[in-house]
Coordinates of C-alpha atoms and ligand atoms in Angstrom, one line a residue:
X670 CA 0.1 -36.8 -4.2
X671 CA 1.5 -33.3 -4.2
X672 CA -0.9 -30.6 -5.3
X673 CA -0.2 -29.2 -8.7
X674 CA 1.6 -25.8 -9.1
X675 CA -0.7 -22.8 -9.6
X676 CA -1.1 -21.8 -13.3
X677 CA 0.8 -18.5 -12.6
X678 CA 3.9 -20.6 -11.6
X679 CA 3.9 -22.1 -15.1
X680 CA 3.5 -18.7 -16.8
X681 CA 6.5 -17.4 -14.8
X682 CA 8.7 -20.4 -15.6
X683 CA 8.0 -20.1 -19.3
X684 CA 8.3 -16.4 -19.4
X685 CA 12.1 -16.1 -19.9
X686 CA 12.4 -13.8 -16.9
X687 CA 9.2 -11.9 -17.4
X688 CA 9.4 -11.4 -21.2
X689 CA 6.5 -13.7 -22.2
X690 CA 4.9 -12.5 -25.4
X691 CA 4.5 -8.9 -24.2
X692 CA 6.2 -7.4 -27.3
X693 CA 3.7 -9.2 -29.5
X694 CA 0.8 -8.3 -27.3
X695 CA 1.7 -4.6 -27.5
X696 CA 2.1 -4.8 -31.3
X697 CA -1.3 -6.5 -31.8
X698 CA -3.7 -3.6 -32.8
X699 CA -6.8 -5.9 -33.3
X700 CA -7.6 -5.7 -29.6
X701 CA -7.1 -3.2 -26.7
X702 CA -6.1 -6.2 -24.5
X703 CA -2.9 -8.2 -24.2
X704 CA -2.6 -12.0 -24.2
X705 CA -3.9 -13.8 -21.1
X706 CA -0.5 -15.0 -19.9
X707 CA 0.9 -11.5 -20.4
X708 CA -1.7 -10.1 -18.1
X709 CA 0.1 -11.9 -15.3
X710 CA 3.6 -10.9 -16.5
X711 CA 2.8 -7.2 -17.0
X712 CA 2.2 -6.9 -13.3
X713 CA 5.9 -7.4 -12.6
X714 CA 6.5 -4.4 -14.9
X715 CA 4.2 -2.3 -12.7
X716 CA 1.0 -2.4 -14.7
X717 CA -2.4 -4.1 -14.6
X718 CA -4.8 -4.7 -17.4
X719 CA -8.3 -3.4 -16.4
X720 CA -11.6 -2.5 -17.9
X721 CA -14.0 0.3 -17.1
X722 CA -16.6 -1.6 -15.1
X723 CA -19.1 1.3 -15.4
X724 CA -19.2 0.6 -19.1
X725 CA -19.1 -3.2 -19.0
X726 CA -22.8 -3.9 -19.5
X727 CA -23.3 -1.3 -22.1
X728 CA -20.4 -2.5 -24.2
X729 CA -21.5 -6.1 -23.8
X730 CA -24.9 -5.2 -25.2
X731 CA -23.2 -3.4 -28.1
X732 CA -21.1 -6.5 -28.7
X733 CA -18.0 -4.5 -28.1
X734 CA -15.0 -5.8 -26.2
X735 CA -14.6 -4.4 -22.7
X736 CA -13.2 -0.8 -22.5
X737 CA -9.6 -2.1 -21.8
X738 CA -7.1 0.1 -20.3
X739 CA -4.0 -0.2 -18.1
X740 CA -3.1 1.0 -14.6
X741 CA 0.5 1.8 -14.0
X742 CA 2.0 2.0 -10.5
X743 CA 5.4 3.6 -9.7
X744 CA 8.2 2.2 -7.5
X745 CA 9.0 5.1 -5.3
X746 CA 10.6 3.9 -2.1
X747 CA 9.4 6.0 0.8
X748 CA 7.3 8.0 -1.7
X749 CA 9.9 10.8 -2.3
X750 CA 9.8 12.8 -5.6
X751 CA 11.3 16.2 -6.6
X752 CA 9.2 19.1 -7.9
X753 CA 10.6 18.4 -11.4
X754 CA 9.5 14.8 -11.2
X755 CA 6.1 15.9 -9.9
X756 CA 5.6 18.1 -12.9
X757 CA 6.5 15.2 -15.2
X758 CA 4.1 12.9 -13.5
X759 CA 1.4 15.5 -13.7
X760 CA 2.0 15.8 -17.4
X761 CA 1.7 12.0 -17.8
X762 CA -1.6 12.0 -15.9
X763 CA -3.1 14.6 -18.2
X764 CA -1.5 13.4 -21.5
X765 CA -1.9 9.6 -21.2
X766 CA -4.0 8.8 -18.2
X767 CA -7.5 9.9 -17.0
X768 CA -6.4 13.3 -15.8
X769 CA -5.8 12.2 -12.2
X770 CA -2.9 11.2 -10.0
X771 CA -3.7 8.5 -7.4
X772 CA -1.6 8.3 -4.3
X773 CA -1.7 4.8 -2.9
X774 CA -1.5 3.3 0.6
X775 CA 2.1 2.2 -0.3
X776 CA 3.6 5.6 -1.1
X777 CA 3.3 5.1 -4.9
X778 CA 1.6 7.0 -7.7
X779 CA -1.0 5.2 -9.9
X780 CA -2.1 6.3 -13.3
X781 CA -5.4 4.9 -14.5
X782 CA -7.0 4.6 -18.0
X783 CA -4.0 4.3 -20.2
X784 CA -4.8 2.6 -23.5
X785 CA -2.5 -0.1 -24.9
X786 CA -1.2 1.9 -27.9
X787 CA 0.1 4.5 -25.4
X788 CA 1.4 2.2 -22.8
X789 CA 5.0 2.2 -24.0
X790 CA 5.1 5.9 -24.4
X791 CA 3.8 6.3 -20.9
X792 CA 6.4 3.9 -19.5
X793 CA 9.1 5.9 -21.3
X794 CA 7.7 9.2 -19.9
X795 CA 7.8 7.8 -16.4
X796 CA 11.3 6.6 -16.8
X797 CA 12.3 10.0 -18.3
X798 CA 11.2 11.4 -15.0
X799 CA 13.9 9.1 -13.4
X800 CA 11.1 7.0 -11.8
X801 CA 10.5 3.4 -12.7
X802 CA 7.7 0.9 -12.2
X803 CA 9.7 -2.4 -12.0
X804 CA 8.3 -4.7 -9.3
X805 CA 5.6 -2.2 -8.3
X806 CA 3.3 -5.2 -8.7
X807 CA 3.9 -9.0 -9.2
X808 CA 5.4 -11.8 -7.1
X809 CA 8.4 -9.8 -5.9
X810 CA 9.3 -7.3 -3.3
X811 CA 7.0 -4.3 -3.9
X812 CA 7.5 -0.6 -3.1
X813 CA 9.3 -0.4 0.2
X814 CA 7.4 2.0 2.5
X815 CA 8.9 4.2 5.2
X816 CA 7.5 6.4 8.0
X817 CA 7.2 9.8 6.6
X818 CA 9.1 13.0 6.9
X819 CA 12.7 12.0 7.1
X820 CA 13.8 15.6 7.6
X821 CA 11.9 15.8 10.9
X822 CA 14.9 14.2 12.4
X823 CA 18.3 12.8 11.5
X824 CA 16.9 9.4 12.4
X825 CA 14.2 9.5 9.8
X826 CA 16.9 10.3 7.1
X827 CA 18.9 7.3 8.1
X828 CA 15.9 5.0 7.9
X829 CA 14.9 6.4 4.5
X830 CA 18.4 5.8 3.3
X831 CA 18.4 2.2 4.5
X832 CA 15.0 1.6 2.9
X833 CA 16.1 3.0 -0.5
X834 CA 19.2 0.7 -0.4
X835 CA 17.1 -2.3 0.5
X836 CA 14.6 -1.5 -2.2
X837 CA 17.4 -1.5 -4.8
X838 CA 18.9 -4.7 -3.4
X839 CA 15.5 -6.6 -3.7
X840 CA 14.7 -5.3 -7.1
X841 CA 14.5 -7.9 -9.9
X842 CA 17.6 -7.9 -12.1
X843 CA 16.0 -9.1 -15.3
X844 CA 16.6 -6.7 -18.3
X845 CA 13.1 -7.6 -19.7
X846 CA 11.7 -4.3 -18.5
X847 CA 14.4 -2.3 -20.3
X848 CA 14.0 -4.3 -23.5
X849 CA 10.2 -4.2 -23.7
X850 CA 9.6 -0.6 -22.6
X851 CA 12.8 1.3 -23.2
X852 CA 14.1 -0.4 -26.3
X853 CA 17.3 -1.8 -24.8
X854 CA 19.0 -4.4 -27.0
X855 CA 17.8 -8.0 -26.3
X856 CA 20.0 -10.5 -24.6
X857 CA 20.2 -13.5 -26.9
X858 CA 21.8 -16.0 -24.5
X859 CA 19.4 -17.7 -22.1
X860 CA 22.1 -18.6 -19.6
X861 CA 23.0 -14.9 -19.4
X862 CA 19.3 -14.2 -18.8
X863 CA 19.3 -16.5 -15.9
X864 CA 22.4 -15.1 -14.3
X865 CA 20.5 -11.8 -14.0
X866 CA 18.1 -13.1 -11.3
X867 CA 20.3 -14.4 -8.5
X868 CA 17.8 -13.7 -5.7
X869 CA 14.5 -14.7 -7.2
X870 CA 15.4 -17.3 -9.8
X871 CA 13.1 -17.9 -12.7
X872 CA 9.9 -18.4 -10.7
X873 CA 10.3 -15.4 -8.5
X874 CA 8.3 -15.5 -5.2
X875 CA 5.2 -17.5 -4.6
X876 CA 3.3 -14.3 -4.2
X877 CA 3.7 -10.5 -3.6
X878 CA 6.0 -9.5 -0.8
X879 CA 5.9 -6.2 1.1
X880 CA 8.4 -4.4 3.3
X881 CA 7.8 -1.4 5.7
X882 CA 10.1 0.7 7.9
X883 CA 8.5 2.3 10.9
X884 CA 10.0 5.0 13.1
X885 CA 8.5 4.9 16.6
X886 CA 6.4 6.4 18.1
X887 CA 4.6 6.7 14.7
X888 CA 3.2 3.6 13.1
X889 CA 1.9 5.4 10.0
X890 CA 3.1 2.5 7.9
X891 CA 1.1 -0.1 9.8
X892 CA 4.2 -2.1 10.2
X893 CA 2.4 -5.2 11.5
X894 CA 0.5 -5.5 8.2
X895 CA 3.7 -6.4 6.2
X896 CA 5.5 -9.6 5.2
X897 CA 8.7 -8.0 6.5
X898 CA 8.9 -5.0 8.8
X899 CA 11.7 -3.0 10.4
X900 CA 11.1 -1.0 13.5
X901 CA 13.8 1.6 13.9
X902 CA 15.6 1.4 17.3
X903 CA 17.5 4.6 18.2
X904 CA 20.2 5.3 20.7
X905 CA 21.1 8.9 21.6
X906 CA 19.2 10.1 18.5
X907 CA 21.1 7.8 16.1
X908 CA 20.0 4.6 14.4
X909 CA 21.2 1.6 16.3
X910 CA 19.3 -1.1 14.3
X911 CA 15.9 -2.6 13.7
X912 CA 13.5 -5.0 15.3
X913 CA 12.5 -7.3 12.5
X914 CA 8.8 -8.3 12.1
X915 CA 7.6 -11.1 9.8
X916 CA 4.3 -12.5 8.6
X917 CA 1.8 -9.7 8.5
X918 CA -0.8 -9.3 5.8
X919 CA -4.3 -8.2 5.3
X920 CA -5.8 -10.1 2.3
X921 CA -8.6 -12.6 2.9
X922 CA -11.4 -14.2 0.9
X923 CA -15.0 -14.1 2.1
X924 CA -16.1 -17.5 3.3
X925 CA -12.6 -19.1 3.0
X926 CA -11.4 -19.8 6.5
X927 CA -7.9 -20.8 5.3
X928 CA -7.4 -17.1 4.5
X929 CA -7.2 -14.4 7.1
X930 CA -5.6 -11.1 8.0
X931 CA -2.6 -11.6 10.3
X932 CA -0.4 -9.3 12.5
X933 CA 3.3 -9.8 12.0
X934 CA 5.4 -11.4 14.8
X935 CA 8.5 -9.7 16.2
X936 CA 11.4 -11.9 15.2
X937 CA 14.5 -10.3 16.7
X938 CA 16.9 -7.4 16.5
X939 CA 19.5 -6.7 13.8
X940 CA 22.1 -4.0 13.4
X941 CA 22.0 -1.7 10.4
X942 CA 24.8 -3.6 8.7
X943 CA 22.8 -6.9 9.0
X944 CA 19.8 -5.4 7.2
X945 CA 20.4 -6.9 3.8
X946 CA 21.4 -10.3 5.1
X947 CA 18.2 -10.7 7.2
X948 CA 16.0 -9.4 4.5
X949 CA 17.5 -11.8 2.0
X950 CA 17.2 -14.7 4.5
X951 CA 13.5 -14.0 5.0
X952 CA 12.8 -13.5 1.3
X953 CA 14.6 -16.7 0.3
X954 CA 12.9 -18.7 3.0
X955 CA 9.6 -17.6 1.6
X956 CA 10.9 -18.2 -1.9
X957 CA 11.7 -21.8 -1.0
X958 CA 8.9 -22.7 1.4
X959 CA 5.9 -20.5 0.4
X960 CA 2.9 -22.4 -1.1
X961 CA 3.2 -22.3 -4.9
X962 CA 0.1 -24.5 -5.4
X963 CA -2.6 -22.1 -4.1
X964 CA -2.3 -18.4 -4.6
X965 CA -4.8 -17.6 -1.9
X966 CA -2.6 -19.3 0.6
X967 CA 0.8 -18.3 -0.7
X968 CA 1.8 -15.2 1.4
X969 CA 4.6 -15.4 4.0
X970 CA 1.9 -15.1 6.7
X971 CA 0.6 -18.6 5.8
X972 CA 4.1 -20.1 5.7
X973 CA 4.7 -18.9 9.2
X974 CA 1.2 -19.7 10.5
X975 CA 1.5 -23.3 9.1
X976 CA 5.1 -24.1 10.1
X977 CA 5.3 -22.0 13.3
X978 CA 7.5 -19.0 14.2
X979 CA 10.1 -21.2 15.9
X980 CA 10.7 -23.1 12.7
X981 CA 10.8 -19.9 10.7
X982 CA 13.3 -18.3 13.0
X983 CA 15.6 -21.4 12.9
X984 CA 15.5 -21.4 9.1
X985 CA 16.3 -17.7 8.8
X986 CA 19.1 -18.1 11.3
X987 CA 20.5 -21.1 9.5
X988 CA 20.6 -19.0 6.3
X989 CA 22.2 -16.1 8.1
X990 CA 24.8 -18.2 10.0
X991 CA 24.1 -16.3 13.2
X992 CA 21.4 -16.0 15.8
X993 CA 19.2 -12.9 15.9
X994 CA 19.5 -10.9 19.0
X995 CA 16.4 -10.5 21.3
X996 CA 14.1 -7.6 20.1
X997 CA 14.5 -4.2 21.8
X998 CA 11.7 -2.4 23.6
X999 CA 9.7 -0.1 21.4
X1000 CA 6.4 1.9 21.7
X1001 CA 4.0 3.2 19.1
X1002 CA 1.5 5.9 20.0
X1003 CA -0.5 6.4 16.8
X1004 CA -1.2 5.4 13.2
X1005 CA -2.1 7.9 10.5
X1006 CA -0.6 11.2 9.6
X1007 CA -0.1 14.5 11.5
X1008 CA -1.5 17.3 9.4
X1009 CA -0.4 20.9 8.9
X1010 CA 3.0 22.4 9.2
X1011 CA 5.8 20.9 11.3
X1012 CA 9.4 22.2 11.6
X1013 CA 12.2 19.8 10.9
X1014 CA 15.4 19.5 12.9
X1015 CA 17.2 21.7 10.4
X1016 CA 14.8 24.6 10.4
X1017 CA 13.0 23.6 7.2
X1018 CA 9.2 23.0 7.2
X1019 CA 6.9 20.2 6.1
X1020 CA 3.2 20.6 5.3
X1021 CA 1.1 17.4 5.5
X1022 CA -2.0 17.8 3.3
X1023 CA -5.1 15.7 3.3
X1024 CA -5.9 14.1 -0.1
X1025 CA -9.2 12.3 0.1
X1026 CA -8.7 8.7 -0.9
X1027 CA -5.4 9.7 -2.5
X1028 CA -7.1 11.0 -5.7
X1029 CA -5.6 14.2 -7.0
X1030 CA -7.9 15.8 -9.6
X1031 CA -9.5 19.1 -10.6
X1032 CA -13.1 18.9 -9.4
X1033 CA -15.2 22.1 -9.2
X1034 CA -13.5 24.5 -6.7
X1035 CA -11.1 21.8 -5.6
X1036 CA -8.5 22.3 -8.2
X1037 CA -6.0 20.0 -6.5
X1038 CA -4.1 18.8 -9.6
X1039 CA -3.6 22.4 -10.7
X1040 CA -2.7 23.6 -7.2
X1041 CA -0.1 21.0 -6.7
X1042 CA 1.4 21.7 -10.1
X1043 CA 1.7 25.4 -9.2
X1044 CA 3.3 24.4 -5.9
X1045 CA 5.7 22.2 -7.7
X1046 CA 6.6 25.1 -10.0
X1047 CA 7.9 27.2 -7.0
X1048 CA 8.9 24.5 -4.4
X1049 CA 12.6 24.3 -3.5
X1050 CA 12.0 21.2 -1.4
X1051 CA 10.4 17.9 -2.4
X1052 CA 7.1 15.9 -2.2
X1053 CA 6.6 13.0 0.1
X1054 CA 3.7 10.6 -0.2
X1055 CA 2.5 9.1 3.0
X1056 CA 1.3 5.5 3.4
X1057 CA -2.1 6.9 4.2
X1058 CA -2.8 8.3 0.7
X1059 CA -1.8 11.8 1.7
X1060 CA 0.9 14.2 0.7
X1061 CA 3.7 16.2 2.4
X1062 CA 5.0 19.3 0.8
X1063 CA 8.4 18.8 2.4
X1064 CA 11.7 20.5 3.1
X1065 CA 10.3 24.0 2.6
X1066 CA 12.4 27.1 3.3
X1067 CA 10.7 29.3 6.0
X1068 CA 10.5 32.1 3.4
X1069 CA 8.4 29.9 1.1
X1070 CA 5.7 29.0 3.6
X1071 CA 3.4 31.9 2.9
X1072 CA 3.4 31.4 -0.9
X1073 CA 2.6 27.7 -0.4
X1074 CA -0.1 28.5 2.0
X1075 CA -1.7 30.9 -0.5
X1076 CA -1.7 28.2 -3.2
X1077 CA -3.1 25.6 -0.8
X1078 CA -6.0 28.0 0.1
X1079 CA -6.6 29.1 -3.5
X1080 CA -7.0 25.5 -4.8
X1081 CA -9.0 24.1 -2.0
X1082 CA -6.2 22.0 -0.6
X1083 CA -6.7 23.4 2.9
X1084 CA -9.5 21.0 3.9
X1085 CA -7.2 19.6 6.6
X1086 CA -7.6 22.8 8.6
X1087 CA -11.3 22.2 9.3
X1088 CA -11.8 18.5 8.7
X1089 CA -12.8 16.2 11.6
X1090 CA -10.3 13.7 12.9
X1091 CA -12.6 11.0 11.4
X1092 CA -12.2 12.5 7.9
X1093 CA -8.5 13.2 8.2
X1094 CA -7.7 9.6 9.1
X1095 CA -10.2 7.8 6.8
X1096 CA -8.8 5.6 4.0
X1097 CA -10.6 4.0 1.0
X1098 CA -9.2 1.7 -1.6
X1099 CA -9.8 2.3 -5.3
X1100 CA -12.4 -0.3 -6.1
X1101 CA -14.9 0.6 -8.8
X1102 CA -14.7 1.4 -11.7
X1103 CA -11.2 0.2 -12.4
X1104 CA -10.5 -2.6 -9.9
X1105 CA -11.6 -5.9 -11.3
X1106 CA -11.9 -7.4 -7.8
X1107 CA -14.2 -4.7 -6.2
X1108 CA -17.5 -6.0 -4.8
X1109 CA -18.8 -2.7 -3.5
X1110 CA -17.8 1.0 -3.9
X1111 CA -15.0 2.3 -1.8
X1112 CA -13.2 5.5 -3.0
X1113 CA -16.4 6.9 -4.7
X1114 CA -18.4 6.0 -1.6
X1115 CA -16.1 7.6 1.0
X1116 CA -17.2 11.2 0.7
X1117 CA -20.9 10.6 1.3
X1118 CA -20.2 8.0 4.0
X1119 CA -18.0 10.4 5.9
X1120 CA -20.7 13.1 5.8
X1121 CA -23.2 10.6 7.3
X1122 CA -20.9 9.2 10.0
X1123 CA -19.7 12.7 10.9
X1124 CA -23.3 13.8 11.4
X1125 CA -23.8 10.9 13.8
X1126 CA -20.7 11.7 15.7
X1127 CA -21.7 15.3 16.0
X1128 CA -25.1 14.3 17.2
X1129 CA -23.5 12.4 20.1
X1130 CA -21.0 15.2 20.9
X1131 CA -18.2 13.1 19.5
X1132 CA -17.2 15.4 16.6
X1133 CA -13.6 15.6 17.8
X1134 CA -13.2 11.9 18.6
X1135 CA -10.1 10.6 16.6
X1136 CA -11.7 7.4 15.3
X1137 CA -10.1 5.5 12.5
X1138 CA -12.4 4.5 9.6
X1139 CA -11.3 2.5 6.5
X1140 CA -13.3 1.2 3.5
X1141 CA -12.3 -1.6 1.2
X1142 CA -14.3 -2.7 -1.8
X1143 CA -13.5 -6.4 -1.1
X1144 CA -11.7 -8.5 1.5
X1145 CA -8.3 -8.1 -0.1
X1146 CA -7.9 -5.2 2.2
X1147 CA -6.0 -2.6 0.2
X1148 CA -6.9 0.2 2.6
X1149 CA -5.6 -2.1 5.5
X1150 CA -9.2 -2.1 6.9
X1151 CA -8.6 -4.9 9.4
X1152 CA -6.4 -2.4 11.4
X1153 CA -9.2 0.2 11.6
X1154 CA -11.4 0.9 14.6
X1155 CA -14.3 0.9 12.1
X1156 CA -14.1 -0.8 8.8
X1157 CA -16.4 -1.5 5.9
X1158 CA -15.3 -4.4 3.8
X1159 CA -17.3 -4.8 0.5
X1160 CA -19.5 -7.9 0.1
X1161 CA -21.8 -6.9 -2.8
X1162 CA -23.0 -3.7 -4.4
X1163 CA -24.1 -1.4 -1.5
X1164 CA -23.4 -4.1 1.1
X1165 CA -20.5 -4.4 3.5
X1166 CA -19.2 -6.4 6.5
X1167 CA -18.9 -4.1 9.4
X1168 CA -15.7 -4.7 11.3
X1169 CA -14.9 -3.1 14.7
X1170 CA -12.5 -3.0 17.5
X1171 CA -8.9 -2.4 16.2
X1172 CA -6.7 -0.2 18.4
X1173 CA -5.3 3.2 17.3
X1174 CA -1.7 2.1 17.1
X1175 CA -1.9 -0.6 14.5
X1176 CA -1.3 -3.5 17.0
X1177 CA -4.7 -5.1 17.2
X1178 CA -6.9 -6.4 14.4
X1179 CA -10.6 -5.7 14.4
X1180 CA -13.3 -8.4 14.0
X1181 CA -16.5 -9.0 12.3
X1182 CA -19.5 -7.3 14.0
X1183 CA -22.2 -7.5 11.3
X1184 CA -22.1 -9.3 8.0
X1185 CA -23.4 -8.1 4.6
X1186 CA -25.4 -5.1 5.8
X1187 CA -26.4 -1.9 3.9
X1188 CA -25.8 1.7 4.7
X1189 CA -29.1 2.1 6.7
X1190 CA -28.0 -0.8 9.0
X1191 CA -24.4 0.4 9.2
X1192 CA -25.5 3.8 10.4
X1193 CA -28.0 2.3 12.8
X1194 CA -25.3 0.1 14.3
X1195 CA -22.9 3.0 14.6
X1196 CA -25.5 5.2 16.1
X1197 CA -26.1 2.8 19.0
X1198 CA -22.4 2.3 19.6
X1199 CA -21.6 6.0 19.4
X1200 CA -24.4 6.6 22.0
X1201 CA -22.8 4.1 24.4
X1202 CA -19.3 5.4 23.7
X1203 CA -20.3 9.0 24.4
X1204 CA -21.9 8.0 27.7
X1205 CA -19.6 5.3 29.0
X1206 CA -16.1 5.9 27.7
X1207 CA -13.2 6.6 30.0
X1208 CA -10.9 9.6 29.7
X1209 CA -8.8 9.3 26.5
X1210 CA -10.2 5.9 25.7
X1211 CA -10.3 5.1 22.0
X1212 CA -13.4 3.8 20.3
X1213 CA -11.9 0.4 19.5
X1214 CA -10.6 0.0 23.1
X1215 CA -14.0 1.0 24.5
X1216 CA -15.8 -1.6 22.4
X1217 CA -13.7 -4.3 23.9
X1218 CA -13.7 -3.1 27.5
X1219 CA -17.5 -2.6 27.5
X1220 CA -18.0 -6.1 26.2
X1221 CA -19.7 -5.0 22.9
X1222 CA -17.0 -7.1 21.3
X1223 CA -15.5 -10.4 22.4
X1224 CA -11.9 -10.3 23.7
X1225 CA -9.2 -9.7 21.2
X1226 CA -7.9 -12.3 18.7
X1227 CA -4.5 -10.8 19.0
X1228 CA -2.9 -9.0 21.9
X1229 CA -0.4 -6.2 21.7
X1230 CA 3.1 -7.7 21.4
X1231 CA 4.5 -8.4 24.9
X1232 CA 7.6 -6.5 23.9
X1233 CA 5.8 -3.3 23.6
X1234 CA 6.5 -0.8 26.3
X1235 CA 4.0 1.8 27.4
X1236 CA 6.4 4.6 28.2
Ligands
SRM1335 FE1 -4.0 -4.0 -3.3 C1 -5.0 -6.3 -5.5 C2 -5.0 -1.5 -5.3 C3 -2.4 -1.7 -1.4 C4 -3.9 -6.3 -0.8 N1 -4.8 -3.9 -5.2 C5 -5.1 -5.0 -5.9 C6 -5.4 -4.6 -7.4 C7 -4.2 -4.5 -8.2 C8 -6.6 -5.4 -8.0 C9 -6.2 -6.6 -8.9 O1 -5.4 -7.4 -8.5 O2 -6.8 -6.7 -10.0 C10 -6.0 -3.2 -7.1 C11 -5.9 -2.2 -8.2 C12 -7.1 -1.2 -8.1 C13 -7.0 -0.1 -9.1 O3 -7.8 0.0 -9.9 O4 -6.1 0.8 -8.9 C14 -5.2 -2.8 -5.8 N2 -3.7 -2.0 -3.4 C15 -4.3 -1.2 -4.3 C16 -4.0 0.3 -3.9 C17 -3.9 1.2 -5.1 C18 -5.1 0.7 -2.9 C19 -5.2 2.2 -2.6 O5 -6.3 2.7 -2.7 O6 -4.2 2.8 -2.3 C20 -2.7 0.1 -3.1 C21 -1.5 0.1 -3.9 C22 -0.3 -0.1 -3.1 C23 1.0 0.2 -3.9 O7 1.3 1.3 -4.2 O8 1.8 -0.8 -4.0 C24 -2.9 -1.3 -2.6 N3 -3.2 -4.0 -1.4 C25 -2.7 -2.9 -0.8 C26 -2.5 -3.3 0.6 C27 -2.0 -2.3 1.7 C28 -0.6 -2.4 1.9 O9 0.1 -3.1 1.1 O10 -0.1 -1.7 2.8 C29 -3.0 -4.6 0.8 C30 -3.0 -5.3 2.1 C31 -1.7 -5.8 2.6 C32 -1.4 -7.1 2.1 O11 -0.9 -7.2 1.0 O12 -1.7 -8.1 2.8 C33 -3.4 -5.0 -0.5 N4 -4.3 -6.0 -3.2 C34 -4.2 -6.7 -2.1 C35 -4.6 -8.1 -2.4 C36 -4.7 -9.3 -1.4 C37 -3.4 -10.0 -1.3 C38 -3.5 -11.2 -0.5 O13 -2.6 -11.5 0.3 O14 -4.5 -11.9 -0.5 C39 -5.0 -8.1 -3.7 C40 -5.5 -9.3 -4.6 C41 -4.4 -10.2 -5.0 O15 -3.2 -9.9 -4.9 O16 -4.8 -11.2 -5.6 C42 -4.8 -6.7 -4.2
SF4_1336 FE1 -9.8 -3.7 -5.4 FE2 -10.4 -5.1 -3.2 FE3 -8.1 -3.8 -3.3 FE4 -10.3 -2.4 -3.1 S1 -9.6 -4.0 -1.6 S2 -8.6 -2.0 -4.5 S3 -11.7 -3.6 -4.2 S4 -8.7 -5.5 -4.6

């Protein structure tokens, strides 16, 4: 007997292309929440219902409903916004949200703490900034991410352009968003409604779907962590096409062996004009073959792991009507961002700032929100979010550099100048208090954790070692922890799985070293390993590579792709 469809499939089918009863839910002022089914549908509109977990117990004792609020996430392909848009987003953060702007690991903005009665006004304000939130969450293609800094070369600009066009192409076509949030007139005819969703149909995808574009030698997007990836291949400085990668993903569930992080496979090479066709062939294959019975097993990585890459390639080629060309050689040399000023090919400048865990707020002397507002007021370039929760003040005229440097210093945004490589590259997901799935602290824990790990490194003379550290509050892996040389994955309050041994180029997963340990044990483990690394490492050997060579860790689960060249 076939397994039954997951309940979310039924909600999607009945939703009339994502409308559900959202309008009624918003009008109901008896509760700060929306109807249960609508909590699934609102994700496709770019929002999550959440409650403040710090207040849960207190409110339960007071017999009050949870402190419901909503998170809204933008769809900003490649993370590019103008200074005018920045100022509008800043105003939204201070008017409707909790006074912070949160930069995500997928080059988007998140607003937290919006109450239901202000949700529509907030959506309208975001759209008035010419930014939308459609498909920022939900079982559709999410925000397309792109290696940063397109102005650093003509190649980056071509890749950004391709990514923006693909993002538009894969966007859901339902008018539900415009009706519910922006007051567009409702379509009465259900046939006409259906015609609006040619790619996804009425049940959309089995699960979320993520696309990344990488521009070698930088793997700042962690391209192998994505359902679908495009590695730019250049010839004489121009964009020739892309190597296509499929079946990457991070999410897992503790104790469930059917779930696992997986590195993407390299499928083949396509020219730029074949980009849409191959993306749609991959998306529709997953639409038709992905597991719709078990949401924990529904990502493309499981479709490929279960049926095999050869089957998947044949199915994609059947839909395309042509065979993919063999992949071209490529080489990545690092993940993460390059901080400070860089000059673009056109003589304009880009300043990559460090934003700890992506949270932009005014806290004590670190008046980051105000500082970036003041920068936006004078900037004649644009802002670019990186996929590592950081920010680039981009496309700056040489004459403006001094003024921007002064604002950066005045508002405490200059931490990148003195921070250790460990701190610069560290990531932490949101987790508590807003994330319903968090098992342990992440964003709020990162500052004190970094202080302690930095102290250990310094004690071993390793203060300058470029070690990647990522923290996730649960195994879903929103900070892409399984690609970090050191990762803490939340298990319970104050307790984490310690994962070790990824490489520094995003091409090898780490593995479990110690399970369910507290900070004292984490630091004790790292202390011993740092001592050995300091004494036994080879020249330029990364920490993750050392742990494997020295035998501290068992041989890798996944090897660098054989196509990779080491030029
Ligand atoms: Fe994520 C769910 C935050 C990037 C894998 N993620 C969530 C939710 C919405 C919790 C929920 O479902 O109730 C979190 C909201 C927390 C909050 O309060 O804001 C959340 N994810 C984030 C962000 C904000 C983390 C951050 O600190 O930057 C990132 C937003 C990205 C964006 O702008 O679109 C974020 N999430 C990721 C990534 C990294 C990436 O995409 O590059 C991953 C791993 C890659 C992957 O998808 O495999 C990721 N998030 C998940 C999963 C596990 C999915 C799975 O395949 O099992 C969940 C849980 C789920 O979907 O059921 C999840
Ligand atoms: Fe929440 Fe887990 Fe994602 Fe962290 S990794 S934001 S705790 S879902």
